[in-house]
Amino acid sequence: MAVKLADDKREWYKTAVFYQIWVRSFADGNHDGIGDLYGVYDKLDYIKSLGATAIWFNPLYPSPNADYGYDISDYCDINPEFGDMDQFKKVLNRAHELGMKVVMDLVVNHTSDEHPWFKESRKGGDDNPYRDYYIWRDKPNNWDSLFEGDAWEYDDVRGQYYLHLFAKKQPDLNMDNPKVREEVKNILRFWLDLGVDGFREDVINFISKKEGLPNGIGFIPVIGQMHNYKDGPHIHEYLKEFREVCDEYGAVQIGEGPMTTVDSALNYLSGRTKSMDMMFSFDHMTADCLFTEYMHRPFKLIRLKKALSRWQYKLADRAWNSLYLENHDHPRVISRYGSEKFHRASGTCLATAYMFLKGTPFIYQGQEIGMTNIRLKSIDDYVDVSSKTNYNKYHLKESVASRLHRIHLSSRDSARTPMQWDSRDNAGFSDVKPWFFVNPNYKDINVAAEEERPDGILNYYRTCVKLRAKSKTLIHGSYKEYDPENPLVYMYERNLGKESYIIICSFAKENIPFMLPKGFAGHTAKLVLTNYPRKRKTGEIGILPKKGLRLSPYEAMVIKMKRK
Ligand code: GLC
Ligand code: CA
């Protein structure tokens, strides 16, 4: 039995840096072209070398892979493609030995339709204990799923429709059923007893649906319906039950909240209804799109700054932020918010822009070497269910080339190409043909090549992590944005007592002048980080110039100074 820990025992997450692993594409250790836990084991030292202190694993459980692991058929085992329970324990123990925590993905809004609960539930029957594990109706409402058209699918066996907010093979669990909540608590205990340190909780703001499942109204289908299943009436009640289990172990909880607003996130993060230590928001991921990446619009720095600042200011001392620019659901950030042409400069600039915000940084596999989007030739080459639906459902009047271009910009598959380790065949990911296409730029963009580049993206990430780790100000200091209407430069300050760090990032593709805001010029300051080491020297102390700075394309810097 675990001992009850005081709340602050889990506060390790505030100083942590997470590395996120989507195992299928990370490293293949047993020569079948699929990434696995043998591969992960061999790379733990590499992860440690980044300065990461925690790992988040995307789902490792048995899954028919309709949504690559997010359709789970057994919550308490390891997908045989990835290894087995013994191998998982080896990875867990070794990670712990190296001083890294391990966080698992908890996906309980839905299961796979091949989960035994669903197989039983389909049979119906009055004394079937699984009858009400899912959401069954004689007549569907007008909801759309996020992945595959209509949110309801007729089941011949049961003679009723079941709800699936995502793919057809992902039926939604009925969280209003106390038995289902007991199952969730058992899953939590199972992994906590094994020694994992917490959970990233998938679409957790969707698990309680509005009573009676009313029709949605509104212009854009999914958005008009969402208020019927987002932040539902019992959400905090249910999450409190899960929180109590996690409290017994001091386990960290990180909620994924698609389309969550900062105000609603605060209900999960603070006060009486606090159930989460951090939330993943999508706000700042819409700087080049509307609602989903498929609805593309040109990148605007102002949109990114506004979203980041909104969360920084609102959470401030009330709650803790999670910081990310990439994960398995979004295309690569250099291709989106940076520039493939200014690859190194924009990759390091983006790192600077987000790593020093207040909160816990997450680095997604491949982000640290600047991996970019893949451009496949035909929609048949893509494997992600949502890409296929988008292609086949929207913009049908456009040419094939134009729809494919939209997929190039938006597909989640760009985040899921095999990790580029070196310049050997298959990018050193596997010694046989990988399960998915390797990005053809792997000969130049890979870990081994980056290790040889002192000024490369990889070593820059390492420097950022180190700088943050040794500074109380960068971890706990307050946030203030300057010049918010500037369309090309992001500037903010982190302050604690008399110490301040000033972060300046240019997103311009050419040289630009930048006037420092009032109160900065004439100050003595020290440059502590630059992504233009040939132009500027770190460690140099100087006076901030009255005539302003001349910034190179995607130039970023961190300056330290004293405040009165
Ligand atoms: C979350 C996951 C995503 C998955 C979806 C359905 O958004 O991050 O990968 O497809 O939930 O489980
Ligand atoms: Ca393998």
XYZ file of C-alpha atoms and ligand atoms in Angstrom:
577
model
C 0.000 0.000 0.000
C 1.406 3.349 -0.983
C 1.848 6.006 1.654
C -0.139 9.204 1.337
C 2.117 12.015 0.253
C 1.777 15.690 0.903
C 0.713 17.657 -2.145
C 4.122 19.155 -2.792
C 5.844 15.765 -3.033
C 4.911 15.682 -6.695
C 6.191 19.163 -7.345
C 9.205 17.689 -9.115
C 7.284 18.402 -12.288
C 7.892 22.118 -11.900
C 11.618 21.779 -12.397
C 11.292 18.919 -14.894
C 11.972 18.783 -18.606
C 9.973 16.088 -20.376
C 10.944 14.103 -23.437
C 7.977 12.625 -25.287
C 8.303 9.259 -27.004
C 5.981 7.950 -29.718
C 7.536 4.515 -29.533
C 6.515 3.132 -32.909
C 8.832 5.609 -34.644
C 11.561 6.053 -32.049
C 14.035 3.171 -32.389
C 13.663 -0.420 -33.556
C 15.565 -2.769 -31.276
C 14.406 -6.152 -32.604
C 14.714 -5.716 -36.346
C 11.123 -5.749 -37.548
C 10.887 -2.142 -38.704
C 8.731 -1.032 -35.756
C 10.065 1.044 -32.890
C 9.901 -0.698 -29.526
C 10.960 -0.718 -25.876
C 14.229 -2.494 -26.722
C 15.109 0.484 -28.861
C 14.024 2.873 -26.127
C 16.224 1.083 -23.577
C 19.280 1.628 -25.749
C 18.505 5.313 -26.151
C 17.897 6.210 -22.521
C 21.394 7.641 -22.164
C 20.758 9.859 -25.170
C 17.544 11.162 -23.604
C 19.387 11.788 -20.374
C 22.080 13.652 -22.313
C 19.488 16.232 -23.322
C 18.989 17.072 -19.672
C 15.514 15.530 -19.681
C 14.314 14.504 -16.241
C 11.091 12.774 -17.274
C 9.658 10.764 -20.133
C 6.074 10.703 -21.356
C 5.222 7.602 -23.341
C 2.378 7.698 -25.839
C 0.178 4.585 -25.358
C 2.205 1.388 -25.063
C -0.795 -0.906 -24.651
C -2.149 -3.594 -27.016
C -4.034 -1.841 -29.804
C -5.445 -2.663 -33.241
C -3.822 0.655 -34.282
C -6.862 2.259 -35.879
C -5.503 5.389 -34.146
C -1.992 4.105 -33.382
C -2.342 3.193 -29.747
C -5.224 5.503 -28.847
C -7.615 2.611 -29.477
C -6.742 0.332 -26.591
C -7.778 -3.312 -26.350
C -6.065 -4.055 -23.003
C -5.122 -1.377 -20.469
C -2.893 -3.560 -18.346
C -0.397 -4.982 -20.781
C 2.226 -3.972 -23.324
C 1.619 -4.061 -27.055
C 3.581 -7.118 -28.310
C 4.888 -4.951 -31.162
C 6.701 -2.904 -28.515
C 7.910 -5.714 -26.242
C 6.400 -7.152 -23.084
C 5.870 -6.318 -19.435
C 9.395 -7.435 -18.493
C 10.914 -5.131 -21.055
C 8.718 -2.287 -19.844
C 9.932 -2.860 -16.278
C 13.537 -2.825 -17.475
C 12.967 0.515 -19.188
C 11.168 1.914 -16.139
C 13.908 0.832 -13.737
C 16.712 2.085 -15.928
C 14.977 5.420 -16.434
C 14.613 5.726 -12.675
C 18.267 4.823 -12.159
C 19.161 7.642 -14.544
C 17.033 10.041 -12.530
C 14.162 10.244 -15.007
C 10.488 9.898 -14.102
C 8.089 8.003 -16.336
C 4.596 9.159 -17.222
C 2.098 6.952 -19.057
C -0.745 7.889 -21.373
C -4.202 7.287 -19.941
C -6.869 7.030 -22.635
C -10.256 6.555 -21.019
C -12.643 8.642 -23.081
C -12.860 5.607 -25.349
C -11.490 2.115 -25.872
C -10.945 0.056 -28.990
C -14.020 -1.716 -30.344
C -11.873 -4.829 -29.887
C -11.636 -4.328 -26.131
C -13.384 -7.218 -24.283
C -15.696 -4.684 -22.557
C -17.035 -3.556 -25.911
C -17.316 -7.079 -27.245
C -19.455 -7.921 -24.228
C -21.410 -4.674 -24.314
C -22.489 -5.270 -27.912
C -24.336 -8.356 -26.772
C -26.709 -6.243 -24.686
C -29.086 -8.157 -22.365
C -30.602 -7.115 -19.045
C -28.184 -8.876 -16.738
C -25.080 -8.170 -18.799
C -22.683 -6.287 -16.464
C -21.071 -4.563 -19.473
C -24.337 -3.408 -21.000
C -23.928 0.228 -19.984
C -20.153 0.514 -20.307
C -20.611 2.482 -23.546
C -23.079 5.048 -24.853
C -25.826 3.261 -26.761
C -28.931 4.861 -28.315
C -31.794 3.766 -30.540
C -31.617 7.058 -32.372
C -28.451 9.070 -32.968
C -28.242 12.851 -32.457
C -26.563 15.201 -34.931
C -23.029 15.021 -33.550
C -20.011 14.626 -35.791
C -16.910 12.779 -34.779
C -13.532 14.477 -34.895
C -12.037 11.768 -37.072
C -14.587 9.933 -39.231
C -17.778 11.771 -40.072
C -20.923 10.852 -38.111
C -20.286 10.278 -34.385
C -22.700 7.340 -34.272
C -22.247 3.884 -35.721
C -24.983 1.273 -35.965
C -24.102 -2.058 -34.438
C -25.864 -5.077 -35.946
C -25.340 -7.311 -32.969
C -26.843 -4.954 -30.415
C -29.283 -3.329 -32.849
C -28.400 0.138 -31.551
C -26.031 3.005 -32.306
C -22.907 3.655 -30.243
C -21.199 7.005 -29.813
C -17.639 7.572 -30.998
C -16.253 11.098 -30.743
C -13.163 9.914 -32.619
C -12.820 6.994 -35.095
C -15.468 4.286 -35.533
C -13.126 1.856 -33.860
C -12.972 4.087 -30.751
C -16.328 3.760 -28.948
C -16.787 6.268 -26.097
C -16.974 4.869 -22.595
C -19.958 5.793 -20.462
C -18.235 7.541 -17.563
C -21.597 8.111 -15.854
C -21.534 4.421 -15.017
C -19.772 4.027 -11.630
C -18.458 0.621 -12.711
C -16.549 2.254 -15.557
C -14.991 4.699 -13.126
C -13.943 1.798 -10.901
C -12.234 0.257 -13.926
C -10.343 3.496 -14.524
C -9.189 3.584 -10.912
C -7.991 0.002 -11.205
C -5.971 0.918 -14.282
C -4.404 3.825 -12.414
C -3.500 1.581 -9.475
C -2.106 -1.112 -11.753
C 0.490 1.220 -13.288
C 1.168 3.135 -10.090
C 1.871 -0.106 -8.259
C 4.424 -0.885 -10.951
C 6.140 2.393 -10.103
C 5.173 4.850 -12.836
C 5.173 8.491 -11.788
C 2.001 9.829 -13.338
C -0.292 10.129 -16.328
C -0.917 12.275 -19.353
C -4.672 12.023 -19.663
C -6.065 11.917 -23.175
C -8.950 14.266 -24.133
C -9.795 14.372 -20.455
C -12.175 17.339 -20.830
C -14.465 15.125 -22.976
C -15.228 12.319 -20.533
C -18.476 13.723 -19.114
C -21.173 14.455 -21.710
C -24.165 16.746 -21.346
C -27.249 15.053 -19.943
C -29.542 13.735 -22.678
C -26.901 14.273 -25.379
C -28.707 17.216 -27.017
C -28.197 18.149 -30.649
C -25.511 20.690 -31.350
C -26.229 23.969 -33.048
C -23.862 26.134 -35.005
C -22.255 26.763 -38.269
C -19.189 24.523 -38.168
C -20.415 21.062 -37.121
C -17.892 19.817 -34.573
C -17.442 23.240 -32.968
C -21.192 23.774 -32.640
C -21.534 20.436 -30.901
C -18.538 20.548 -28.692
C -20.123 22.359 -25.781
C -22.221 19.209 -25.377
C -19.261 17.050 -24.520
C -16.505 19.426 -23.454
C -16.219 20.218 -19.696
C -19.411 18.227 -19.019
C -21.606 18.552 -15.916
C -19.894 15.785 -13.900
C -16.350 16.226 -15.096
C -14.875 17.546 -11.860
C -16.730 15.016 -9.754
C -15.280 12.126 -11.770
C -11.812 13.580 -11.915
C -11.859 14.032 -8.147
C -12.260 10.270 -7.806
C -9.226 9.702 -10.035
C -7.263 12.394 -8.250
C -7.749 10.621 -4.938
C -6.067 7.511 -6.289
C -3.194 9.542 -7.736
C -2.872 11.415 -4.430
C -2.179 8.157 -2.618
C 0.918 7.776 -4.754
C 1.859 11.416 -5.325
C 1.422 10.812 -9.059
C 1.469 13.749 -11.427
C -1.556 14.334 -13.677
C -1.334 16.173 -16.963
C -4.628 16.661 -18.775
C -4.927 17.027 -22.501
C -7.674 19.553 -23.182
C -8.454 19.939 -26.862
C -10.092 23.311 -27.460
C -9.938 24.115 -23.777
C -10.054 27.803 -22.907
C -7.739 29.167 -20.279
C -10.670 29.956 -17.993
C -12.029 26.449 -18.108
C -8.508 25.025 -17.703
C -8.205 26.924 -14.423
C -11.055 24.835 -13.046
C -8.934 21.735 -13.603
C -5.743 23.313 -12.342
C -6.693 25.220 -9.232
C -9.185 25.739 -6.476
C -11.677 23.253 -5.130
C -12.006 21.357 -8.397
C -8.277 20.964 -8.967
C -7.617 17.569 -10.534
C -4.668 18.260 -12.831
C -1.148 19.562 -12.259
C -0.848 20.789 -15.828
C -3.022 20.990 -18.921
C -2.047 20.763 -22.580
C -3.850 23.533 -24.414
C -4.173 23.888 -28.190
C -4.482 27.686 -28.129
C -0.965 28.404 -29.329
C -1.161 25.708 -32.007
C -3.604 27.737 -34.081
C -1.199 30.509 -35.110
C -1.263 29.063 -38.653
C -4.642 27.377 -38.677
C -8.195 27.636 -37.428
C -9.327 24.976 -34.952
C -7.374 22.162 -36.694
C -4.239 22.263 -38.803
C -6.264 21.197 -41.813
C -7.938 24.610 -41.846
C -4.699 26.298 -42.710
C -4.070 30.052 -42.674
C -0.754 31.923 -42.888
C 1.365 31.901 -39.742
C 1.105 35.066 -37.705
C 3.502 35.636 -34.846
C 0.975 37.907 -33.144
C -1.471 35.024 -32.825
C 1.207 32.850 -31.264
C 2.277 35.579 -28.844
C -1.292 36.343 -27.822
C -2.035 32.710 -27.029
C 1.189 32.184 -25.098
C 0.738 35.382 -23.115
C -2.896 34.633 -22.372
C -1.871 31.428 -20.588
C 1.191 32.939 -18.957
C -0.777 35.841 -17.477
C -3.876 33.924 -16.441
C -2.098 31.010 -14.849
C 0.647 33.191 -13.339
C 0.782 32.152 -9.657
C -2.549 30.323 -9.743
C -1.530 27.278 -11.718
C 1.314 25.692 -13.627
C 1.759 25.730 -17.422
C 2.885 22.963 -19.724
C 5.014 24.190 -22.605
C 5.210 22.518 -25.987
C 5.533 23.255 -29.678
C 5.337 19.727 -31.033
C 3.816 16.405 -30.237
C 2.468 13.363 -32.092
C -0.686 15.298 -33.112
C 0.867 18.298 -34.823
C 3.089 18.711 -37.862
C 6.708 19.744 -37.260
C 7.087 23.243 -35.902
C 10.007 24.418 -38.075
C 7.821 23.727 -41.123
C 4.950 25.644 -39.521
C 6.144 28.533 -37.385
C 9.759 28.625 -38.524
C 11.376 28.167 -41.904
C 12.906 25.109 -43.546
C 15.196 27.498 -45.406
C 16.494 29.007 -42.151
C 16.494 25.590 -40.582
C 19.046 25.966 -37.811
C 18.245 29.581 -37.002
C 14.494 29.072 -36.850
C 14.768 25.768 -34.947
C 16.901 27.397 -32.255
C 14.749 30.547 -32.237
C 11.618 28.494 -31.594
C 13.394 26.624 -28.809
C 14.317 29.945 -27.183
C 10.808 31.325 -27.539
C 9.104 28.554 -25.582
C 11.704 26.965 -23.285
C 11.997 30.020 -21.038
C 8.313 30.618 -20.504
C 6.929 29.816 -17.069
C 6.001 26.153 -16.981
C 7.378 22.714 -17.747
C 8.904 22.229 -21.216
C 8.111 19.128 -23.248
C 10.375 18.128 -26.135
C 8.927 15.756 -28.711
C 11.206 13.166 -30.300
C 13.007 14.662 -33.295
C 12.155 18.240 -32.370
C 15.578 18.565 -30.749
C 17.301 17.873 -34.097
C 14.915 19.990 -36.131
C 12.986 17.287 -37.988
C 10.596 18.723 -40.583
C 7.366 17.753 -42.324
C 7.312 14.935 -44.856
C 5.666 15.365 -48.262
C 4.310 12.076 -49.542
C 3.189 11.638 -53.135
C -0.317 10.366 -52.693
C -2.966 10.272 -50.010
C -2.609 6.471 -50.051
C 0.872 6.861 -48.599
C -0.514 8.575 -45.490
C -1.674 6.356 -42.648
C -3.334 8.685 -40.151
C -7.103 8.284 -39.997
C -7.761 12.008 -39.568
C -5.611 12.950 -42.591
C -7.526 10.490 -44.739
C -10.888 11.808 -43.568
C -9.872 15.434 -44.079
C -8.691 14.660 -47.583
C -11.843 12.755 -48.495
C -14.330 15.011 -46.765
C -13.321 18.636 -47.124
C -12.323 20.943 -49.992
C -13.546 18.345 -52.468
C -13.897 20.921 -55.193
C -10.169 21.586 -55.132
C -7.625 19.767 -57.285
C -5.811 16.687 -55.993
C -2.586 18.706 -55.858
C -4.163 21.388 -53.724
C -5.761 18.915 -51.315
C -2.496 17.066 -51.022
C -0.773 20.338 -50.271
C -3.200 20.808 -47.385
C -2.241 17.372 -46.107
C 1.452 18.255 -46.378
C 0.796 21.233 -44.161
C -1.418 19.503 -41.666
C -0.909 15.765 -41.363
C -0.094 14.219 -38.016
C 1.987 11.741 -40.002
C 4.721 14.373 -40.285
C 5.330 13.959 -36.567
C 5.346 10.189 -36.903
C 8.086 9.464 -39.423
C 10.952 7.382 -38.035
C 13.418 9.188 -35.811
C 16.544 10.188 -37.726
C 19.514 8.808 -35.811
C 22.267 8.851 -38.430
C 22.962 8.826 -42.162
C 22.854 5.044 -42.628
C 19.974 3.351 -44.463
C 16.606 3.933 -42.800
C 18.197 6.795 -40.873
C 19.599 4.292 -38.381
C 16.081 3.798 -37.039
C 16.017 0.155 -38.085
C 18.166 -2.227 -40.082
C 15.136 -3.413 -42.038
C 12.520 -1.436 -43.958
C 10.650 0.754 -41.446
C 6.887 0.571 -41.004
C 6.567 4.121 -42.376
C 8.428 6.481 -44.723
C 11.656 8.056 -43.533
C 11.961 11.754 -44.329
C 14.401 11.979 -47.295
C 16.313 14.781 -45.529
C 17.728 12.302 -42.981
C 21.265 12.395 -44.421
C 21.585 15.969 -43.258
C 19.150 16.101 -40.347
C 20.050 13.369 -37.875
C 21.325 12.923 -34.333
C 24.850 11.797 -35.280
C 25.367 14.799 -37.556
C 23.983 17.147 -34.911
C 26.350 15.720 -32.301
C 29.200 16.969 -34.516
C 27.766 20.494 -34.748
C 28.581 22.492 -31.620
C 26.245 25.258 -32.817
C 23.535 22.919 -34.079
C 19.968 22.624 -32.897
C 20.591 19.604 -30.673
C 23.338 21.226 -28.641
C 21.322 24.411 -28.440
C 18.470 22.474 -26.811
C 20.959 21.050 -24.338
C 22.176 24.551 -23.517
C 18.618 25.828 -23.039
C 17.778 22.960 -20.694
C 20.913 23.590 -18.633
C 20.317 27.310 -18.416
C 16.760 26.807 -17.246
C 17.709 24.084 -14.773
C 20.110 26.281 -12.817
C 17.954 29.385 -12.626
C 15.225 29.910 -10.052
C 14.125 32.967 -12.008
C 13.599 31.015 -15.221
C 11.593 28.400 -13.358
C 9.610 30.411 -10.836
C 9.920 34.026 -11.964
C 7.016 36.102 -13.200
C 6.323 36.710 -16.894
C 5.886 39.949 -18.734
C 5.571 40.477 -22.472
C 6.897 43.590 -24.246
C 5.938 45.124 -27.551
C 2.992 42.711 -28.011
C 1.876 44.350 -31.267
C 5.251 43.826 -32.932
C 4.524 41.383 -35.795
C 8.121 40.169 -36.100
C 9.659 40.009 -32.642
C 8.640 38.176 -29.479
C 10.099 39.706 -26.334
C 9.417 38.805 -22.741
C 10.944 39.114 -19.317
C 11.156 36.628 -16.486
C 11.731 38.250 -13.169
C 12.372 37.173 -9.596
C 13.436 39.727 -7.000
C 16.178 41.783 -8.582
C 17.069 39.272 -11.248
C 15.620 39.388 -14.742
C 16.081 37.443 -17.934
C 15.043 39.100 -21.178
C 14.167 36.819 -24.080
C 14.184 38.338 -27.578
C 13.278 36.285 -30.657
C 13.016 37.588 -34.197
C 10.737 35.675 -36.523
C 11.744 37.781 -39.542
C 13.392 36.193 -42.566
C 15.627 39.231 -43.076
C 17.732 41.571 -40.959
C 15.580 43.943 -38.964
C 16.141 46.761 -36.505
C 14.624 46.324 -33.061
C 14.209 49.184 -30.637
C 14.283 48.077 -27.037
C 11.199 49.184 -25.113
C 11.414 52.034 -22.615
C 13.432 51.285 -19.547
C 15.909 48.924 -21.189
C 18.311 51.095 -23.167
C 21.284 52.122 -21.081
C 20.945 49.186 -18.687
C 23.970 47.005 -17.986
C 23.246 43.476 -19.091
C 24.926 40.166 -19.838
C 24.259 38.018 -22.882
C 23.722 34.464 -21.623
C 22.471 32.765 -24.782
C 22.592 33.463 -28.497
C 21.802 31.429 -31.586
C 24.249 33.550 -33.604
C 27.512 32.654 -31.811
C 29.652 34.045 -34.628
C 27.979 37.412 -34.339
C 27.678 37.737 -30.565
C 29.592 36.385 -27.594
C 27.878 34.977 -24.550
C 29.223 36.021 -21.189
C 29.893 39.550 -22.420
C 28.649 42.352 -20.267
C 27.570 45.514 -22.010
C 25.187 48.422 -22.093
C 21.889 47.876 -23.878
C 22.127 50.238 -26.852
C 19.886 53.289 -27.221
C 19.843 52.933 -30.971
C 18.421 49.433 -30.641
C 19.565 46.069 -31.943
C 20.057 44.764 -35.433
C 18.562 41.288 -35.527
C 19.517 38.646 -38.092
C 16.920 36.218 -39.494
C 15.406 34.240 -36.617
C 17.977 35.639 -34.238
C 17.248 34.809 -30.601
C 18.943 35.822 -27.403
C 18.642 35.653 -23.666
C 19.977 38.577 -21.676
C 20.398 38.712 -17.924
C 20.145 41.924 -15.987
C 19.511 43.394 -12.574
C 16.352 45.295 -11.730
C 16.217 48.044 -9.133
C -5.696 12.816 -28.332
C -4.426 12.158 -28.786
C -4.553 11.803 -30.220
C -5.692 10.845 -30.367
C -6.997 11.410 -29.781
C -8.018 10.337 -29.598
O -5.910 14.039 -28.947
O -3.316 12.942 -28.508
O -3.378 11.255 -30.752
O -5.882 10.530 -31.715
O -6.782 11.964 -28.523
O -7.602 9.440 -28.616
Ca 10.749 -3.623 -33.327
